[in-house]
Tab-separated table of C-alpha atoms in Angstrom:
chain	number	residue	atom	x	y	z
A	1	MET	CA	1.552	18.945	3.953
A	2	ARG	CA	1.540	16.100	1.395
A	3	ILE	CA	2.673	13.369	2.578
A	4	VAL	CA	2.574	9.654	-0.220
A	5	ALA	CA	4.491	6.698	2.282
A	6	VAL	CA	5.214	3.244	0.964
A	7	CYS	CA	4.857	0.764	4.072
A	8	ALA	CA	6.368	-2.588	4.026
A	9	CYS	CA	8.627	-5.048	6.338
A	10	THR	CA	10.992	-8.220	6.256
A	11	MET	CA	7.404	-10.551	5.919
A	12	GLY	CA	5.654	-8.646	4.312
A	13	VAL	CA	2.352	-9.436	6.916
A	14	ALA	CA	2.499	-8.534	10.307
A	15	HIS	CA	4.425	-4.832	11.068
A	16	THR	CA	3.774	-2.915	6.692
A	17	PHE	CA	-0.171	-2.665	8.023
A	18	ILE	CA	0.545	-1.388	11.081
A	19	ALA	CA	3.025	1.476	10.397
A	20	LYS	CA	0.185	2.271	7.556
A	21	ASP	CA	-1.782	2.081	10.830
A	22	LYS	CA	0.451	4.380	12.822
A	23	LEU	CA	1.488	6.909	10.665
A	24	VAL	CA	-1.967	7.322	8.976
A	25	ALA	CA	-3.491	7.639	12.280
A	26	ALA	CA	-0.281	10.904	13.448
A	27	ALA	CA	-0.695	12.608	9.805
A	28	GLU	CA	-4.624	12.609	10.790
A	29	LYS	CA	-3.784	14.216	14.049
A	30	LEU	CA	-1.442	16.623	12.761
A	31	GLY	CA	-3.448	17.980	9.879
A	32	HIS	CA	-1.671	16.760	7.084
A	33	ARG	CA	-2.477	14.221	3.623
A	34	ILE	CA	-1.400	11.241	3.614
A	35	LYS	CA	-1.401	8.037	1.081
A	36	CYS	CA	0.146	4.603	1.987
A	37	GLU	CA	0.575	1.957	-0.240
A	38	THR	CA	1.977	-1.538	1.617
A	39	GLN	CA	4.273	-3.426	-0.241
A	40	GLY	CA	3.665	-6.494	1.043
A	41	SER	CA	3.440	-10.775	1.401
A	42	VAL	CA	-0.161	-10.126	-0.914
A	43	GLY	CA	1.244	-7.268	-2.916
A	44	ILE	CA	1.266	-4.154	-3.683
A	45	GLU	CA	-1.955	-2.308	-2.216
A	46	SER	CA	-3.239	1.272	-2.152
A	47	ARG	CA	-0.909	1.966	-4.923
A	48	ILE	CA	0.242	4.857	-5.323
A	49	GLU	CA	-0.167	6.564	-8.857
A	50	PRO	CA	2.130	9.598	-10.455
A	51	ALA	CA	-0.586	11.651	-10.134
A	52	ASP	CA	-0.502	10.810	-5.812
A	53	VAL	CA	3.470	11.738	-6.048
A	54	GLU	CA	3.227	14.445	-8.985
A	55	GLU	CA	1.028	16.160	-5.759
A	56	ALA	CA	2.746	14.993	-2.822
A	57	ASP	CA	5.292	17.561	-0.838
A	58	VAL	CA	7.390	14.040	-0.100
A	59	VAL	CA	7.358	10.627	0.293
A	60	ILE	CA	8.539	8.873	2.778
A	61	ILE	CA	9.456	5.366	2.582
A	62	ALA	CA	8.908	3.287	5.989
A	63	ALA	CA	10.371	-0.470	4.506
A	64	ASP	CA	13.063	-2.693	6.712
A	65	ILE	CA	13.810	-4.264	2.730
A	66	ASN	CA	13.837	-2.616	-1.359
A	67	ILE	CA	10.216	-1.388	-1.820
A	68	ASN	CA	9.056	-2.522	-5.272
A	69	GLU	CA	9.100	0.690	-8.331
A	70	GLN	CA	10.699	3.186	-6.380
A	71	GLU	CA	12.100	5.587	-9.618
A	72	ARG	CA	8.520	6.639	-9.429
A	73	PHE	CA	9.655	8.613	-6.552
A	74	LYS	CA	12.613	10.140	-8.494
A	75	GLY	CA	12.196	14.459	-8.251
A	76	LYS	CA	10.787	13.754	-4.683
A	77	PRO	CA	12.300	14.500	-0.822
A	78	VAL	CA	12.268	10.595	0.412
A	79	VAL	CA	12.763	10.181	3.317
A	80	LYS	CA	13.577	6.545	3.887
A	81	VAL	CA	13.008	4.907	7.286
A	82	PRO	CA	12.712	1.622	9.256
A	83	VAL	CA	9.231	0.439	9.889
A	84	THR	CA	9.876	0.403	13.849
A	85	VAL	CA	10.133	4.147	13.552
A	86	ALA	CA	7.106	4.496	11.685
A	87	ILE	CA	5.549	2.125	14.519
A	88	LYS	CA	7.147	3.689	17.371
A	89	GLN	CA	7.594	7.504	16.687
A	90	PRO	CA	5.265	8.391	13.980
A	91	GLU	CA	4.450	12.342	14.946
A	92	GLN	CA	7.840	12.479	15.657
A	93	LEU	CA	9.101	11.598	11.985
A	94	LEU	CA	6.628	13.862	10.553
A	95	ASN	CA	7.148	16.863	12.362
A	96	LYS	CA	10.973	16.314	11.429
A	97	ILE	CA	10.226	16.421	8.672
A	98	GLU	CA	8.352	18.719	8.177
A	99	SER	CA	10.908	20.803	10.317
A	100	LYS	CA	13.612	20.447	8.035
A	101	LEU	CA	11.164	20.950	4.718
A	102	LYS	CA	9.697	24.036	5.948
A	103	GLY	CA	13.875	24.899	6.963
A	104	GLY	CA	15.188	23.242	2.874
A	105	GLU	CA	12.772	25.911	1.363
B	1	MET	CA	-13.305	-11.027	11.415
B	2	ASN	CA	-13.438	-15.077	11.377
B	3	LEU	CA	-10.908	-16.046	12.858
B	4	SER	CA	-11.508	-20.000	12.996
B	5	GLU	CA	-10.284	-20.829	9.932
B	6	LEU	CA	-6.804	-19.966	11.215
B	7	MET	CA	-7.273	-20.977	15.050
B	8	ASN	CA	-9.733	-22.866	17.362
B	9	LYS	CA	-10.092	-24.331	21.110
B	10	ASN	CA	-6.207	-26.399	20.339
B	11	THR	CA	-4.594	-23.564	19.309
B	12	ILE	CA	-5.045	-21.240	22.429
B	13	SER	CA	-4.603	-21.863	25.907
B	14	PHE	CA	-4.372	-19.951	28.720
B	15	ASP	CA	-2.271	-18.779	32.664
B	16	ILE	CA	0.376	-21.779	30.657
B	17	GLU	CA	3.042	-21.258	33.255
B	18	LEU	CA	6.388	-20.939	30.542
B	19	LYS	CA	9.857	-18.902	31.979
B	20	ASP	CA	10.857	-17.253	28.500
B	21	LYS	CA	10.714	-16.359	24.862
B	22	ASN	CA	12.119	-19.875	23.820
B	23	GLU	CA	9.546	-22.204	26.011
B	24	VAL	CA	6.775	-20.566	24.694
B	25	PHE	CA	8.375	-20.672	21.098
B	26	ASP	CA	8.076	-24.382	22.216
B	27	TYR	CA	5.165	-24.031	23.613
B	28	LEU	CA	3.570	-22.507	20.534
B	29	ILE	CA	5.186	-25.034	18.614
B	30	ASN	CA	3.934	-27.397	19.087
B	31	GLN	CA	0.366	-27.223	19.329
B	32	LEU	CA	0.232	-25.835	15.852
B	33	TYR	CA	2.323	-28.989	14.840
B	34	GLU	CA	-0.315	-31.370	16.610
B	35	ASN	CA	-3.091	-28.688	14.736
B	36	ASN	CA	-1.242	-29.894	11.690
B	37	SER	CA	-0.697	-26.600	10.735
B	38	ILE	CA	2.718	-27.275	9.615
B	39	ALA	CA	4.923	-30.226	9.240
B	40	SER	CA	8.677	-29.821	10.367
B	41	LYS	CA	8.844	-27.889	14.279
B	42	GLU	CA	12.618	-28.241	13.827
B	43	THR	CA	12.362	-25.754	10.458
B	44	PHE	CA	9.610	-23.363	11.910
B	45	LYS	CA	11.284	-22.899	15.222
B	46	GLU	CA	14.249	-21.827	13.649
B	47	ALA	CA	11.763	-19.138	10.698
B	48	VAL	CA	10.426	-17.724	13.789
B	49	CYS	CA	14.348	-17.025	15.570
B	50	PHE	CA	15.365	-15.952	12.673
B	51	ARG	CA	12.159	-13.093	12.822
B	52	GLU	CA	13.294	-12.304	16.212
B	53	THR	CA	16.042	-11.406	15.443
B	54	LEU	CA	15.296	-8.465	12.636
B	55	SER	CA	13.752	-6.567	14.787
B	56	GLU	CA	11.697	-6.395	17.975
B	57	THR	CA	7.683	-8.186	17.701
B	58	GLY	CA	6.886	-6.869	21.915
B	59	LEU	CA	3.262	-4.862	20.708
B	60	GLY	CA	3.443	-3.126	23.342
B	61	GLU	CA	0.524	-4.086	26.509
B	62	GLY	CA	1.785	-6.724	27.225
B	63	ILE	CA	0.749	-7.927	23.754
B	64	ALA	CA	3.419	-10.191	21.019
B	65	ILE	CA	3.289	-11.364	17.610
B	66	PRO	CA	6.389	-13.275	16.534
B	67	HIS	CA	5.955	-15.246	13.234
B	68	GLY	CA	8.031	-17.118	10.564
B	69	LYS	CA	7.521	-17.493	7.185
B	70	SER	CA	8.372	-21.252	5.388
B	71	ALA	CA	8.009	-23.452	3.573
B	72	THR	CA	7.076	-25.983	5.907
B	73	VAL	CA	3.586	-24.105	6.790
B	74	ASN	CA	0.469	-26.144	5.407
B	75	LYS	CA	-2.059	-23.817	6.529
B	76	ALA	CA	-1.586	-19.921	7.434
B	77	SER	CA	-2.255	-20.900	10.910
B	78	ILE	CA	-2.245	-18.314	14.293
B	79	ALA	CA	-1.703	-20.241	18.145
B	80	PHE	CA	-2.354	-18.294	21.596
B	81	VAL	CA	-1.110	-18.446	25.183
B	82	ARG	CA	-1.356	-16.745	27.865
B	83	LEU	CA	0.655	-16.806	30.344
B	84	HIS	CA	0.853	-16.842	33.797
B	85	GLU	CA	2.903	-14.053	34.104
B	86	GLY	CA	4.684	-11.326	31.850
B	87	ILE	CA	8.086	-12.764	30.784
B	88	ALA	CA	11.475	-10.602	29.694
B	89	TRP	CA	10.226	-9.905	25.646
B	90	GLU	CA	11.782	-7.510	22.709
B	91	SER	CA	8.994	-5.045	22.690
B	92	LEU	CA	7.705	-1.379	21.472
B	93	ASP	CA	6.815	-0.361	24.914
B	94	ASP	CA	9.540	-2.560	27.475
B	95	LYS	CA	7.039	-3.284	29.270
B	96	PRO	CA	6.475	-7.587	30.030
B	97	ILE	CA	5.060	-9.630	27.296
B	98	GLN	CA	1.745	-11.685	28.862
B	99	TYR	CA	-0.406	-12.315	25.893
B	100	VAL	CA	1.442	-14.042	22.030
B	101	PHE	CA	0.488	-14.474	18.874
B	102	LEU	CA	2.063	-16.746	17.303
B	103	LEU	CA	2.314	-16.629	13.006
B	104	ALA	CA	2.616	-19.237	10.831
B	105	ILE	CA	2.414	-17.600	7.501
B	106	PRO	CA	3.134	-20.688	4.269
B	107	GLU	CA	5.493	-19.149	1.861
B	108	THR	CA	3.937	-19.484	-1.330
B	109	SER	CA	0.755	-16.581	-1.396
B	110	GLN	CA	-1.526	-18.483	-2.716
B	111	ASP	CA	-2.932	-18.523	0.830
B	112	ASN	CA	-3.433	-13.845	0.259
B	113	GLN	CA	-7.412	-14.721	1.971
B	114	HIS	CA	-5.778	-16.486	5.490
B	115	ILE	CA	-2.256	-14.424	5.382
B	116	ARG	CA	-5.034	-10.809	4.889
B	117	MET	CA	-6.861	-11.912	8.190
B	118	ILE	CA	-3.167	-12.538	9.968
B	119	SER	CA	-2.964	-8.963	8.745
B	120	GLU	CA	-5.774	-7.393	10.137
B	121	LEU	CA	-5.754	-9.670	13.616
B	122	ALA	CA	-2.200	-7.928	13.960
B	123	ARG	CA	-3.203	-4.434	13.048
B	124	SER	CA	-5.721	-4.257	15.513
B	125	LEU	CA	-3.657	-5.881	18.040
B	126	ILE	CA	-3.017	-2.019	18.315
B	127	ARG	CA	-6.090	-1.177	19.283
B	128	GLN	CA	-7.594	-0.186	23.310
B	129	ASP	CA	-10.221	-1.906	21.687
B	130	VAL	CA	-9.339	-5.126	20.900
B	131	ILE	CA	-6.247	-5.183	23.573
B	132	GLY	CA	-8.796	-4.795	26.652
B	133	ALA	CA	-10.565	-7.554	24.834
B	134	VAL	CA	-8.107	-10.059	24.839
B	135	LYS	CA	-7.541	-8.942	28.338
B	136	ASN	CA	-10.462	-10.109	28.922
B	137	ALA	CA	-10.875	-13.115	27.447
B	138	ASP	CA	-10.719	-15.616	29.668
B	139	ASP	CA	-12.050	-18.643	27.038
B	140	ALA	CA	-11.183	-19.505	23.427
B	141	GLU	CA	-14.166	-19.435	22.403
B	142	THR	CA	-14.621	-15.711	24.154
B	143	LEU	CA	-10.741	-14.861	22.406
B	144	LEU	CA	-12.357	-16.119	19.045
B	145	ARG	CA	-14.945	-14.278	19.362
B	146	VAL	CA	-13.476	-10.597	20.058
B	147	ILE	CA	-10.459	-10.539	18.069
């Protein structure tokens, strides 16, 4: 899958970035392509650009708060989960999304 | 990463006997206060306890990173304690917590450089090599060198 993801936890300092690392590691292990943006205390980093959205199969939002600029993802399948899910079970999350996408098409 | 701007030997302790989360908070918050990192112990503790209600701060492997974001934080800082024994703490792997990094985060984001350093520390603490090094550190100097 080609994945774009946004991570954002409540304080935007710790779990946002841990979730990113876990998601990216899991995606690489499972052979997916991923670009992961963080919306933290210091603002948006590794921003998802329109071209990234264009070629993505799915958008994962791992957030405990409302993220900024969600309208970028209109028209794409969006999966929203709490940050903890991305940290605790990133591989299960990706496998579940993959089977849903396959089943739905 | 040079964390010496965020933590120093006055905010790092080893083998302290504290029996629960509340005692750990009081202990570490007092260290931050003595270090002039926070203006009010009470206000900062409220912020830390509020964060605890949102989701678990135990990362697993006995390491926890409770944190508070508050205007009472004078400067981004970290206090660390290695407990004499592991204690009950909500964690990703449900194991007891023995190593606690308490992160003090200022409300305004004018100090992005130091906030980034705190983020880097947090994400490094899920790496096996760093976890091992933290567990093997027996003094402040060693800890500061390995993280």
